Coordinates of C-alpha atoms and ligand atoms in Angstrom, one line a residue:
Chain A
X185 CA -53.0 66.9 -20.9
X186 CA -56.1 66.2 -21.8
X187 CA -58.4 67.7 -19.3
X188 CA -59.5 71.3 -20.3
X189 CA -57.2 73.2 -17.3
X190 CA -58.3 76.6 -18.1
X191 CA -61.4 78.0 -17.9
X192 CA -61.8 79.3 -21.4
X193 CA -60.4 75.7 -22.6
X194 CA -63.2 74.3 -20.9
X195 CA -66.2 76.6 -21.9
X196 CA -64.7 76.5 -25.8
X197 CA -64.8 72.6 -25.2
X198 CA -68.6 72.7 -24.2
X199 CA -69.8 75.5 -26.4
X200 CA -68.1 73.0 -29.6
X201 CA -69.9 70.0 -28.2
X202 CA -73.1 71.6 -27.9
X203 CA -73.0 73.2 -31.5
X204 CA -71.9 69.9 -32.7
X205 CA -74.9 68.3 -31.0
X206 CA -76.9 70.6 -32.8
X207 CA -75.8 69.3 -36.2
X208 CA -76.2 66.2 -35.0
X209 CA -80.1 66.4 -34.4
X210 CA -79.9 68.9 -37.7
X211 CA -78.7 65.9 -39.8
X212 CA -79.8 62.8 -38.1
X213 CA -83.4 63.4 -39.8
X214 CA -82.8 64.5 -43.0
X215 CA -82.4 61.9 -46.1
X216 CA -80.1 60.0 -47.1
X217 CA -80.3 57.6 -44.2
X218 CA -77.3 55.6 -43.7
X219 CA -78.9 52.3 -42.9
X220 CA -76.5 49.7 -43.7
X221 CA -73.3 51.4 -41.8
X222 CA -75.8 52.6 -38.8
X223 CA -76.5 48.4 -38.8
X224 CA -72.1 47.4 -39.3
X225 CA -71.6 50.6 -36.2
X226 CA -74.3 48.5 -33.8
X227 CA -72.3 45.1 -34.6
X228 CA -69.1 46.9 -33.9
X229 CA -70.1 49.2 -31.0
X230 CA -72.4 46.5 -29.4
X231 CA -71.0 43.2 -30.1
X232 CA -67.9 43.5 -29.8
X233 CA -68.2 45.3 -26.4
X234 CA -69.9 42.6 -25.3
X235 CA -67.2 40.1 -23.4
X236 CA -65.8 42.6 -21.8
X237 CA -69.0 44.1 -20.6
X238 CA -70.1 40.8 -19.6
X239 CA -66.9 40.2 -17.7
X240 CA -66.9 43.1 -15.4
X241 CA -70.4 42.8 -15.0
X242 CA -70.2 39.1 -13.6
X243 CA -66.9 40.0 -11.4
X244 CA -68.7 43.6 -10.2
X245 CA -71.6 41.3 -9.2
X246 CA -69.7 38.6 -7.2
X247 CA -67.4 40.9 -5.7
X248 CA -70.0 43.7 -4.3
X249 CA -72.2 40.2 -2.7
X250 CA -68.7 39.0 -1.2
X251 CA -68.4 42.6 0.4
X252 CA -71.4 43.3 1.7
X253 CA -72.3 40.1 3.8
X254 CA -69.5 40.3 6.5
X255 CA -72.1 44.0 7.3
X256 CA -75.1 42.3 6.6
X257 CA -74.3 39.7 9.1
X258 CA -73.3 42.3 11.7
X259 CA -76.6 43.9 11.7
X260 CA -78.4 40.3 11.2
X261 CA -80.0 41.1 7.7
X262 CA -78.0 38.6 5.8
X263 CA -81.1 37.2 4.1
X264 CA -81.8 40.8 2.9
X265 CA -78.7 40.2 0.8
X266 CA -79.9 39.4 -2.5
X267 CA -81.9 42.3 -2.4
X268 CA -79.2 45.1 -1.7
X269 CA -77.2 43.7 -4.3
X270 CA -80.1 43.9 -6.9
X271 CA -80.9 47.3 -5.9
X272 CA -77.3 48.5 -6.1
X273 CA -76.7 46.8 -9.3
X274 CA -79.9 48.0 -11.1
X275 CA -80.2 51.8 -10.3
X276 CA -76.6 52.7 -10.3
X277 CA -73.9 50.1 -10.2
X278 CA -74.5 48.2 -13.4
X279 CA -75.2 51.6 -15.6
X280 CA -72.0 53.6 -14.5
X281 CA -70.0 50.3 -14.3
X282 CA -70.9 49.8 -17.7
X283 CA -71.0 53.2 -19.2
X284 CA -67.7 53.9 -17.9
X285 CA -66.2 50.9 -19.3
X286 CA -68.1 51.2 -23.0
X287 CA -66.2 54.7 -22.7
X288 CA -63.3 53.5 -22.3
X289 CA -63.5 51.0 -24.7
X290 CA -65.9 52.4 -27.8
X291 CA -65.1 56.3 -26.6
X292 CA -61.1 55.6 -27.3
X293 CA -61.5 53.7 -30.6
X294 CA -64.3 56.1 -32.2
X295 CA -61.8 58.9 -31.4
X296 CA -58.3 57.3 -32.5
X297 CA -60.7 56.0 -35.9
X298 CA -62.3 59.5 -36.8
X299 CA -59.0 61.3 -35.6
X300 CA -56.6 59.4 -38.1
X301 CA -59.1 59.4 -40.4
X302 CA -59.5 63.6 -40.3
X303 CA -55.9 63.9 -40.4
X304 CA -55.4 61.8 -43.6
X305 CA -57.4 63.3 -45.3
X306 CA -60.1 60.1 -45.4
X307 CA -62.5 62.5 -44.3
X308 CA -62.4 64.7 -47.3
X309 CA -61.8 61.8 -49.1
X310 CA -65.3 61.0 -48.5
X311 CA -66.6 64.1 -49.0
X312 CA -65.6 64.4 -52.4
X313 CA -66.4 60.6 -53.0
X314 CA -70.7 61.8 -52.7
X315 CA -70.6 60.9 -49.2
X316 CA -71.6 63.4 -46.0
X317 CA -69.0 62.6 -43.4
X318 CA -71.4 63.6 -40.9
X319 CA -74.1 61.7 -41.9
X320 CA -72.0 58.5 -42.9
X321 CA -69.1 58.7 -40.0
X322 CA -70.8 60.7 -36.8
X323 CA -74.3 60.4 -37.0
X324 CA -74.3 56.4 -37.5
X325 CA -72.1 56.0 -34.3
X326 CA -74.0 58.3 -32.1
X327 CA -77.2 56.6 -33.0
X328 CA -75.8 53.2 -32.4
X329 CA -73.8 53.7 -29.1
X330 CA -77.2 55.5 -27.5
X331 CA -79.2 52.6 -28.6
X332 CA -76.3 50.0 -27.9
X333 CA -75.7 51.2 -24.6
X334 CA -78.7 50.4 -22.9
X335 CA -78.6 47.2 -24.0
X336 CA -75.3 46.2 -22.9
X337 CA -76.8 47.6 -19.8
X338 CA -79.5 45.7 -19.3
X339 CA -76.9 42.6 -20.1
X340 CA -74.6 43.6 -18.1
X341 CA -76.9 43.7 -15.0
X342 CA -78.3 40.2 -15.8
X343 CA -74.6 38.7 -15.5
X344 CA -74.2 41.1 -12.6
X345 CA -77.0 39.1 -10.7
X346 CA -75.8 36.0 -12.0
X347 CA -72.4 36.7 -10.4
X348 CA -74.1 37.6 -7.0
X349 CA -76.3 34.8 -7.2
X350 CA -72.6 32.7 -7.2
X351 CA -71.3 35.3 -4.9
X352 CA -74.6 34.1 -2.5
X353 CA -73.7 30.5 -2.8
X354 CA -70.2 30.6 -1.6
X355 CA -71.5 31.3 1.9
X356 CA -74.6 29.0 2.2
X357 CA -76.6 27.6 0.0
X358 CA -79.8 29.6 -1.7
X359 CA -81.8 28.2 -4.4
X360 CA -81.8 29.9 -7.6
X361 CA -85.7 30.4 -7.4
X362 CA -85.6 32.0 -4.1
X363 CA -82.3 34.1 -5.4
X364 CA -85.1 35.3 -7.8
X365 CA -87.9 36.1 -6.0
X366 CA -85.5 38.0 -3.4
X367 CA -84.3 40.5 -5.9
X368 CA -87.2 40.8 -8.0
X369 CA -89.6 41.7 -5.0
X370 CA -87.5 44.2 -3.8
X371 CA -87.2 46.1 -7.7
X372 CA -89.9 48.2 -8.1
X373 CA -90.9 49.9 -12.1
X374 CA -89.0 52.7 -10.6
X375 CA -85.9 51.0 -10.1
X376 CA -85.4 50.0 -13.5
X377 CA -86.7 52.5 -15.5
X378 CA -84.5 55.8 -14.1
X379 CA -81.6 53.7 -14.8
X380 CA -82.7 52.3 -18.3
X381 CA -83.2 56.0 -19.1
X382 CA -80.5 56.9 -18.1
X383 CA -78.2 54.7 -19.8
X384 CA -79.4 56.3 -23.2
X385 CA -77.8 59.6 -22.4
X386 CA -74.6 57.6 -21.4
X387 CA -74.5 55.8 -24.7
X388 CA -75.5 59.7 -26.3
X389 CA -72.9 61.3 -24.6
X390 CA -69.7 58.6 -25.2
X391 CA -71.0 58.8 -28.7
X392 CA -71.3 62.6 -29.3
X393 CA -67.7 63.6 -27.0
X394 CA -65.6 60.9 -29.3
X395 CA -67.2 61.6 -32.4
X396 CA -66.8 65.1 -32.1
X397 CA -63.2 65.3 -30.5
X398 CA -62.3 62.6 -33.3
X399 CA -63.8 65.0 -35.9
X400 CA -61.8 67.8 -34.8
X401 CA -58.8 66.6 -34.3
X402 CA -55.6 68.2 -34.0
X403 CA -53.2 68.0 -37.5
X404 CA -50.1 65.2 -37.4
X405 CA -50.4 61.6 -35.6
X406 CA -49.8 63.3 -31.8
X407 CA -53.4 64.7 -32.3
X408 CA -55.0 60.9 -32.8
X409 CA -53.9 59.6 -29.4
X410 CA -54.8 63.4 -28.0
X411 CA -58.5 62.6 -29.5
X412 CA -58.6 59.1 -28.4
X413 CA -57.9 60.0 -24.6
X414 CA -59.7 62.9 -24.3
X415 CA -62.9 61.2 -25.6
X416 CA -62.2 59.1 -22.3
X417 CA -61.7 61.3 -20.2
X418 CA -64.5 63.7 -21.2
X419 CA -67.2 61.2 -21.6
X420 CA -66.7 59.7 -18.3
X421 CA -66.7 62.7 -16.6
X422 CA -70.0 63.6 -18.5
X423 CA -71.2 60.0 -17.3
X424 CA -71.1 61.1 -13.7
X425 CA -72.4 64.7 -14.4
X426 CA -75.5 62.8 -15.8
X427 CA -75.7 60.5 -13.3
X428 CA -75.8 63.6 -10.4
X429 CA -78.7 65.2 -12.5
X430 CA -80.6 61.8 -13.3
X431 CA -80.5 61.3 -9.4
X432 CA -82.1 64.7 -9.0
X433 CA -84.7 64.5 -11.8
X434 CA -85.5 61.1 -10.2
X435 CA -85.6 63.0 -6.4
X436 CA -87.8 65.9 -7.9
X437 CA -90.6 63.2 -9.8
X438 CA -90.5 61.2 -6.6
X439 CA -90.1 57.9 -8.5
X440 CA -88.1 56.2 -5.0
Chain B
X1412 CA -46.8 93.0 -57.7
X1413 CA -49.1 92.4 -60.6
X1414 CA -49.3 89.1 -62.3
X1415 CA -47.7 89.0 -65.4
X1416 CA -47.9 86.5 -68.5
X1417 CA -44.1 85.7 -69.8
X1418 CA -45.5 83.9 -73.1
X1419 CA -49.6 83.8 -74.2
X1420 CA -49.8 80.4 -75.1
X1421 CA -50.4 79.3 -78.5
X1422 CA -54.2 78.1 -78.5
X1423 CA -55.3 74.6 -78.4
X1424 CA -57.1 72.9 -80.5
X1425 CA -60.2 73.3 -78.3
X1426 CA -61.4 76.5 -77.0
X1427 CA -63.2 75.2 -74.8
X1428 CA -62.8 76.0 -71.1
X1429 CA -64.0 73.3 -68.2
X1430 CA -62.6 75.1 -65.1
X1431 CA -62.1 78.8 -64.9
X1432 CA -61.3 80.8 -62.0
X1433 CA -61.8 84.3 -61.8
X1434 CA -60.5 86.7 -58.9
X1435 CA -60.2 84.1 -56.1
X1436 CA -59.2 85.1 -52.7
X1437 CA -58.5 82.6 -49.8
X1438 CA -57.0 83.7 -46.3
X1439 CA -56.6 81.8 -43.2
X1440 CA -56.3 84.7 -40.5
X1441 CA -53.8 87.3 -41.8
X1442 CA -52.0 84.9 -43.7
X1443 CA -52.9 85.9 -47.2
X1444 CA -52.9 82.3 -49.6
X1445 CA -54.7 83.0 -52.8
X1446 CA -54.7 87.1 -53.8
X1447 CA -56.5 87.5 -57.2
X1448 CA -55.6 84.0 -58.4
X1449 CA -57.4 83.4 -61.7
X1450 CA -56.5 80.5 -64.1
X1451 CA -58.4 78.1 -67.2
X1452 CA -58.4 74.8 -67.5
X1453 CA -59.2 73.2 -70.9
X1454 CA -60.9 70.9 -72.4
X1455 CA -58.5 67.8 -73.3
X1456 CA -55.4 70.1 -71.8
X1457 CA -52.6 68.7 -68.6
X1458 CA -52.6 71.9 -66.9
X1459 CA -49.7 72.2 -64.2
X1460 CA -49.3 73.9 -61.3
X1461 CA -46.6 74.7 -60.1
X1462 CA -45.3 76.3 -56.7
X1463 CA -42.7 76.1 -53.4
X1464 CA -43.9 74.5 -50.9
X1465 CA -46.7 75.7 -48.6
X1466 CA -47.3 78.7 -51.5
X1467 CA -51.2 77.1 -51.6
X1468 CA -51.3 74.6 -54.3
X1469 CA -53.2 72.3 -52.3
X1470 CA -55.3 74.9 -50.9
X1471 CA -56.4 76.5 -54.5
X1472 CA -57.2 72.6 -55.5
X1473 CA -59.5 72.2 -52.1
X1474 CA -61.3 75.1 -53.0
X1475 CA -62.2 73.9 -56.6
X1476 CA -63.4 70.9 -55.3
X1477 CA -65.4 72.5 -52.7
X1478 CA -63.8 71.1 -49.5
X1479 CA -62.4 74.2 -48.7
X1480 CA -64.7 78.2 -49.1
X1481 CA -62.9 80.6 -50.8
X1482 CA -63.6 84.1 -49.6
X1483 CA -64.3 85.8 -53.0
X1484 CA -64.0 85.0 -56.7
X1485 CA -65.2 82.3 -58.7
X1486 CA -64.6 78.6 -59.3
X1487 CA -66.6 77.7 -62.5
X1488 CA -66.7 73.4 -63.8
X1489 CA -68.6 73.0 -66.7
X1490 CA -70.3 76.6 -65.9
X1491 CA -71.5 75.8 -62.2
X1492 CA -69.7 78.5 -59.6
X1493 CA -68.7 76.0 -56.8
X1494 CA -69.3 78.2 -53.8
X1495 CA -73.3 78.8 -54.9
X1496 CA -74.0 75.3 -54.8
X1497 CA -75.3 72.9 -52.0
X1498 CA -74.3 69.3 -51.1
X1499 CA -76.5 67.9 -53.8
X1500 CA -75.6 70.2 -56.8
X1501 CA -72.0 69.5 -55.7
X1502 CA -72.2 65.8 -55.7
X1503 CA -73.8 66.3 -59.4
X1504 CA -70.2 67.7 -60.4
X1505 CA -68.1 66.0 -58.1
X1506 CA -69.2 62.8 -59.9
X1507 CA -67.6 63.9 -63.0
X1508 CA -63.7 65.3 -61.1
X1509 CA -61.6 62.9 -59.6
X1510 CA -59.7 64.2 -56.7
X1511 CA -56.3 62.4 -55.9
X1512 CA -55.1 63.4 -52.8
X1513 CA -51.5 64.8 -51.6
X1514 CA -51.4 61.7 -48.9
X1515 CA -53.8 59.2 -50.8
X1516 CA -56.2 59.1 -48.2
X1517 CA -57.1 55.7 -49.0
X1518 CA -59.7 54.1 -46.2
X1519 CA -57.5 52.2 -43.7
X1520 CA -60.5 50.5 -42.4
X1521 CA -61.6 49.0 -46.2
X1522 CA -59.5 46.4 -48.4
X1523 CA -58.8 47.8 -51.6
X1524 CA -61.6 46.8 -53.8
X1525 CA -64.1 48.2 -50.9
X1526 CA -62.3 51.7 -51.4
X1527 CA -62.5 51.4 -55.2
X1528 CA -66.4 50.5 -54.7
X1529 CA -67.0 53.6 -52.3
X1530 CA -67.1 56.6 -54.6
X1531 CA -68.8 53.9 -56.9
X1532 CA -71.8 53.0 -54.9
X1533 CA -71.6 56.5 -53.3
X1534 CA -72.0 58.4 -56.5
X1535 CA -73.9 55.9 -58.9
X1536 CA -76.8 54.6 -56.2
X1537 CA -78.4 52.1 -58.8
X1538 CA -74.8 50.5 -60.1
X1539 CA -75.2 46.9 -59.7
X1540 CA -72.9 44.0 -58.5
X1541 CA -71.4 42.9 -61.9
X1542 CA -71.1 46.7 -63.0
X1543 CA -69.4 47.3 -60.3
X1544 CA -67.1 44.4 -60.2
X1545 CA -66.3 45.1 -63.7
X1546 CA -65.2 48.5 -62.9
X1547 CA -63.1 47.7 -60.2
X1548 CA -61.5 45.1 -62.5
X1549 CA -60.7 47.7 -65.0
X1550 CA -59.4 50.7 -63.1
X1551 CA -57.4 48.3 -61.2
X1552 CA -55.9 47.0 -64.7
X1553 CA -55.6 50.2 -66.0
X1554 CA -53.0 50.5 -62.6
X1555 CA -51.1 47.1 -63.2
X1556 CA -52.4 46.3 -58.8
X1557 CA -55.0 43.3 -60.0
X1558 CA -53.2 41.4 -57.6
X1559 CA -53.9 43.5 -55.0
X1560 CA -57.6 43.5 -54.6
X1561 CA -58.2 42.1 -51.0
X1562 CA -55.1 43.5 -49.3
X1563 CA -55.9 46.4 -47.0
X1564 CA -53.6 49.8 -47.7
X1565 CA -51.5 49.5 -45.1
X1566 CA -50.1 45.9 -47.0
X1567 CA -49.3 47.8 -50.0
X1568 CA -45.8 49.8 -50.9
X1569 CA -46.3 54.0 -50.9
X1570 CA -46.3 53.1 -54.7
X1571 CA -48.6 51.2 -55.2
X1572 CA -50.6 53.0 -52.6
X1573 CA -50.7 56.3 -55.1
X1574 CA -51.5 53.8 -57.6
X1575 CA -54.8 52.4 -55.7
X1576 CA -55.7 55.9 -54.8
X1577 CA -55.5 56.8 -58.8
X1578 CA -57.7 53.7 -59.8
X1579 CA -60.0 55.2 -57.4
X1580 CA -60.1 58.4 -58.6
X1581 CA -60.5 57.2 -61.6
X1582 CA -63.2 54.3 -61.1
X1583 CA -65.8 56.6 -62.2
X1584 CA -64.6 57.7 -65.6
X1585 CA -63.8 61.2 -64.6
X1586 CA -63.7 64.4 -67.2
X1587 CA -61.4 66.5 -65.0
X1588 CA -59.2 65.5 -63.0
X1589 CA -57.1 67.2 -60.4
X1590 CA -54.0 65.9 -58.8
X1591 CA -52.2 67.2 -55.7
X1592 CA -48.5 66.2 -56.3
X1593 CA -49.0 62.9 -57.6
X1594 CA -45.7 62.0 -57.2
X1595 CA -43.7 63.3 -54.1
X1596 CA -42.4 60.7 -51.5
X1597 CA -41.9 58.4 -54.1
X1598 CA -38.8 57.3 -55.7
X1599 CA -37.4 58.6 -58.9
X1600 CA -38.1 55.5 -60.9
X1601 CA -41.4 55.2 -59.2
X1602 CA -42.7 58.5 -59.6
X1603 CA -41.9 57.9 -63.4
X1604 CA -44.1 55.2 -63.5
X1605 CA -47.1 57.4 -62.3
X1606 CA -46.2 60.5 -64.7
X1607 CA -46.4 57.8 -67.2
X1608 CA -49.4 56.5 -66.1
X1609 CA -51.1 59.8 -65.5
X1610 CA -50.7 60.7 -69.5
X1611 CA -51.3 57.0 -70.7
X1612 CA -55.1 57.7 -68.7
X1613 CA -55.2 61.4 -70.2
X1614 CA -55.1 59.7 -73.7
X1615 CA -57.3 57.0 -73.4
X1616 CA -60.2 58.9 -71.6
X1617 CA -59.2 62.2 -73.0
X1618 CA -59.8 63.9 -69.7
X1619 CA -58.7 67.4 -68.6
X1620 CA -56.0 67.7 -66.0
X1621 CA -55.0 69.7 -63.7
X1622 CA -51.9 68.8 -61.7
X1623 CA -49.8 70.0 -58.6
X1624 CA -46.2 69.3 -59.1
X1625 CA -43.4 70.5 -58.5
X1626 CA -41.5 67.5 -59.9
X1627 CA -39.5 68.4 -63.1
X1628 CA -40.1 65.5 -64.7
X1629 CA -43.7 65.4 -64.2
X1630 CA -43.7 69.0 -65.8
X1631 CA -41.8 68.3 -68.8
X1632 CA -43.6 64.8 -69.6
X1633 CA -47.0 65.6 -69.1
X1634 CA -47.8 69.2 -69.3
X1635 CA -48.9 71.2 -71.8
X1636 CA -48.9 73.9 -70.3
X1637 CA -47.4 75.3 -67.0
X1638 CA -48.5 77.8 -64.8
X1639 CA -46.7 79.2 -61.8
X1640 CA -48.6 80.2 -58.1
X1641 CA -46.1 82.5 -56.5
X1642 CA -46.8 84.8 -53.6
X1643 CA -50.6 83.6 -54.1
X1644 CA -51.3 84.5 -57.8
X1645 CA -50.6 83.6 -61.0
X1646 CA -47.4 84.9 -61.6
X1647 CA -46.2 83.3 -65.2
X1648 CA -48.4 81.1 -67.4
X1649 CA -46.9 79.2 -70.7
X1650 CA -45.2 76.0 -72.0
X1651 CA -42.4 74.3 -70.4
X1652 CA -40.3 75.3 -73.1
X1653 CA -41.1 79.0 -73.4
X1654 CA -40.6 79.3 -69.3
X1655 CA -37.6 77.7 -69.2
X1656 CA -35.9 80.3 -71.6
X1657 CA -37.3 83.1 -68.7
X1658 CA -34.9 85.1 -66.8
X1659 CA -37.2 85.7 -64.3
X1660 CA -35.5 84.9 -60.9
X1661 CA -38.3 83.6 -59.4
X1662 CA -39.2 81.5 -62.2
X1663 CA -35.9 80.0 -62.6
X1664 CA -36.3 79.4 -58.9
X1665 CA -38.7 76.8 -59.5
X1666 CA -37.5 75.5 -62.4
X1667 CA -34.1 75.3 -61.7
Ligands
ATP691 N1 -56.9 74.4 -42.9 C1 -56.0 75.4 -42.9 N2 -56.0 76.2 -41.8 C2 -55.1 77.2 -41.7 N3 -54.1 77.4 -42.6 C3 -54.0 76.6 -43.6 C4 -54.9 75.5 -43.8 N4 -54.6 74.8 -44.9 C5 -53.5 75.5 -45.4 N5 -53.1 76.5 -44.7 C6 -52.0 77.4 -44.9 O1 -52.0 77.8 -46.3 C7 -50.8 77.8 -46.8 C8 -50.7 77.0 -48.1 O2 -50.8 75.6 -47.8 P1 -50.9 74.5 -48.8 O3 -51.2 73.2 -48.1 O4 -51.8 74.9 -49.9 O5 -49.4 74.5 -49.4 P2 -48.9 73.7 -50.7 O6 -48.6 74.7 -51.7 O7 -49.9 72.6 -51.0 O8 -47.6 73.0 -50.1 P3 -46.9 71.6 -50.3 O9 -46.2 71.6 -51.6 O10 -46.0 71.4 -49.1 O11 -48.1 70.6 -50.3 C9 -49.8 77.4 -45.7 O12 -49.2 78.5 -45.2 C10 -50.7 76.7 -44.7 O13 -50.2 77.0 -43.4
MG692 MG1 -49.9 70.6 -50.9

């Protein structure tokens, strides 16, 4: 199982993260910087997440417009469609939705990749070969999934829209322009940025949980899947504990 | 039970000592590895190790290399104690001893000439393209796998894997090198080949060995001398010859 159960499991668990994310602030800033590999891991991380990202993102957007109308229309606010759907896909939808997937998708692979590679021995391989591991294997990915994150974000929520503009049309016809001007009077600066922000501690936190349950993984092949789902199911539970405390930072600065 | 020398053997022709461990001690928990363990390795020599299984061959060869702290003693290459020096001051030395690993720990993730170029480019920052392809040409030759250059590791035979992982511990013209069982899992026939292979590269870089084996063969073609880790120390040192004529349960234990 690869939910900490027991108490101790689960303190153990956050005490080794957090140490780990110490060294990971420790060593991101010193020299030798590993440029070139930080560049290949925001290809990797951020490209090739990108179909599926954009998938979701277009069906999440469609499907949430074709929901809500049949209550709109009840209360006589359809025409306040457009701008429910923008709100709900800009502050929370569109980052979770997204975060959640780029866990399950970037969260499993950096932990099944850094797990086989710990337990044969590539790891120490690299060591030896000049090469700190850290530097060269965690540092690059966490760097590249918190800057990748956002962006697939701010993708993902432009598709979104897209999709509800379609979902819109199904019903009736609105013109792209006034589409538009519908969601984008209704999104205020404080809208966007809480979620933009946000989405960078996602990204952190899918990148820092894999890495680190990938680095540490168990000896023999079992411990590779082990690390692989437990980077999922870890970081997404850390997506919505981030989520609850970016809602109350957001509540406290009174940016509504 | 104190170490004791069956046969001092005769001197070499150099005196000169690259690797010499002096009182090393290595635990994990209560299990004692390592108690007192102190051996030479000299210049020019194929030192072999030899041991049962999980009596801490590999550990004693992780600690000269640095991947793994011993608690006490010391681990001197070419007059440098290993545990008093940081990343940098061990890359310095780690340049000059290759390191083949029990599993090969080749990179899955890299074809084969990207996992000869690693330790090149990682060790040797200013090596250049044609260097570098020239090198990779020649340690692959000096393996017979020219053929073999693009294919990724998991393409290749167990064979010719421990072959790849040899040209790339030997890319960078190492003057010690330390193998950890270079030839179990393979066949007979096979592991000939390497024993074979491993002296042919002794003699035409005239490097110092030091090798893990507890393959018979291996011991009798390519050591010249043997020395024998049981319950954690050195417990016999000599030639093959001179050890085989011990009465020495234990030692005819492991050398049947
Ligand atoms: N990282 C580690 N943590 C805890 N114990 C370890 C670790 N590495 C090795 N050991 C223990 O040290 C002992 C020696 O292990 P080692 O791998 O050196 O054996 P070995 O002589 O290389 O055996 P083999 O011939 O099977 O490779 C074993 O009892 C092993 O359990
Ligand atoms: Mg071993």
């Amino acid at each position: 199982m690869a939910l900490p159960v027991k108490t101790t499991d689960f303190l153990q668990e956050t005490g080794g993260i957090s140490v780990f994310t110490g060294r990971f602030f420790k060593e991101a800033f010193k020299p030798r910087y590993e440029i070139s590999e930080f560049l290949r891991q925001c290809f990797v991380i951020g490209y090739r997440s990108l179909p599926l990202i954009g998938l979701t993102g277009f069906i999440m957007g469609l499907v949430l417009t074709m929901q809500l109308r049949p209550s709109l229309i009840e209360y006589g606010v359809e025409s306040q469609l457009p701008a429910m759907v923008g709100i709900a896909i800009v502050r929370e939808i569109g980052p979770v939705i997204t975060a959640l997937i780029f866990a399950g998708k970037i969260g499993s692979s950096i932990g099944a990749e850094l797990g086989s590679m710990k337990v044969t021995e590539q790891i120490d391989a690299m060591e030896v070969s000049g090469t700190n591991p850290f530097k060269y294997l965690v540092v690059t990915r966490v760097a590249a999934s918190t800057l990748m994150l956002p962006i697939l974000v701010m993708i993902s929520d432009a598709i979104s829209l897209f999709g509800s503009y379609i979902g819109v049309n199904i019903n009736g016809i609105t013109s792209f322009p006034l589409f538009y001007t519908q969601v984008f009077n209704n999104l205020g600066f404080s809208d966007v940025l809480p979620a933009f922000v946000k989405s960078f501690f996602f990204g952190f936190a899918v990148g820092i949980i894999s890495c680190y349950k990938g680095f540490y993984s168990n000896k023999g092949t079992e411990g590779v899947g082990q690390s692989a789902n437990s980077s999922v199911v870890i970081s997404s539970i850390t997506i919505f504990v981030i989520d609850l405390i970016a809602v109350q930072i957001t509540n406290v600065l009174n940016l509504n | 039970m104190e170490a004791q020398t069956i046969v001092q053997p005769e001197k070499k022709k150099s005196n000169q000592d690259v690797i010499i461990i002096k009182h090393l001690n290595k635990s994990f928990g209560s299990n004692k590895v390592l108690v007192d363990f102190n051996i030479n390795l000299e210049k020019d020599e194929n030192l072999v190790v030899m041991g049962k299984s999980g009596s801490g061959k590999s550990v004693l060869i992780k600690c000269i290399i640095g991947l793994l702290e011993p608690d006490s003693g010391t681990i001197e290459i070419f007059g440098r104690n290993i545990p008093d020096l940081d990343r940098n001051e061990l890359d310095e030395i780690r340049a000059k001893v290759g390191f083949l690993f029990q599993g090969n720990a080749l990179y899955d993730s890299m074809t084969v000439r990207q996992n000869l170029e690693f330790p090149l480019r990682r060790h040797w920052m200013n090596v250049n393209q044609p260097e570098v392809n020239k090198l990779v040409q020649e340690a692959l030759d000096d393996v017979g796998l020219k053929h073999t250059i693009n294919m990724m590791p998991a393409e290749l035979s167990g064979g010719m894997r421990k072959r790849i992982a040899l040209a790339r511990t030997l890319i960078l013209k190492p003057e010690i090198i330390l193998y950890d069982e270079p030839t179990t899992g393979l066949d007979p026939g096979t592991a000939k080949e390497i024993i074979e292979l491993i002296v042919a590269i002794q003699k035409k870089y005239r490097s110092s060995s030091l090798i893990i084996s507890h393959d018979m063969n291996c011991v009798r073609l390519a050591a010249d001398r043997v020395v024998m880790l049981i319950d954690g120390r050195c417990y016999a040192e000599g030639t093959y010859d001179s050890l085989k004529k011990s009465g020495d349960p234990k030692i005819k234990d492991l050398i049947e």
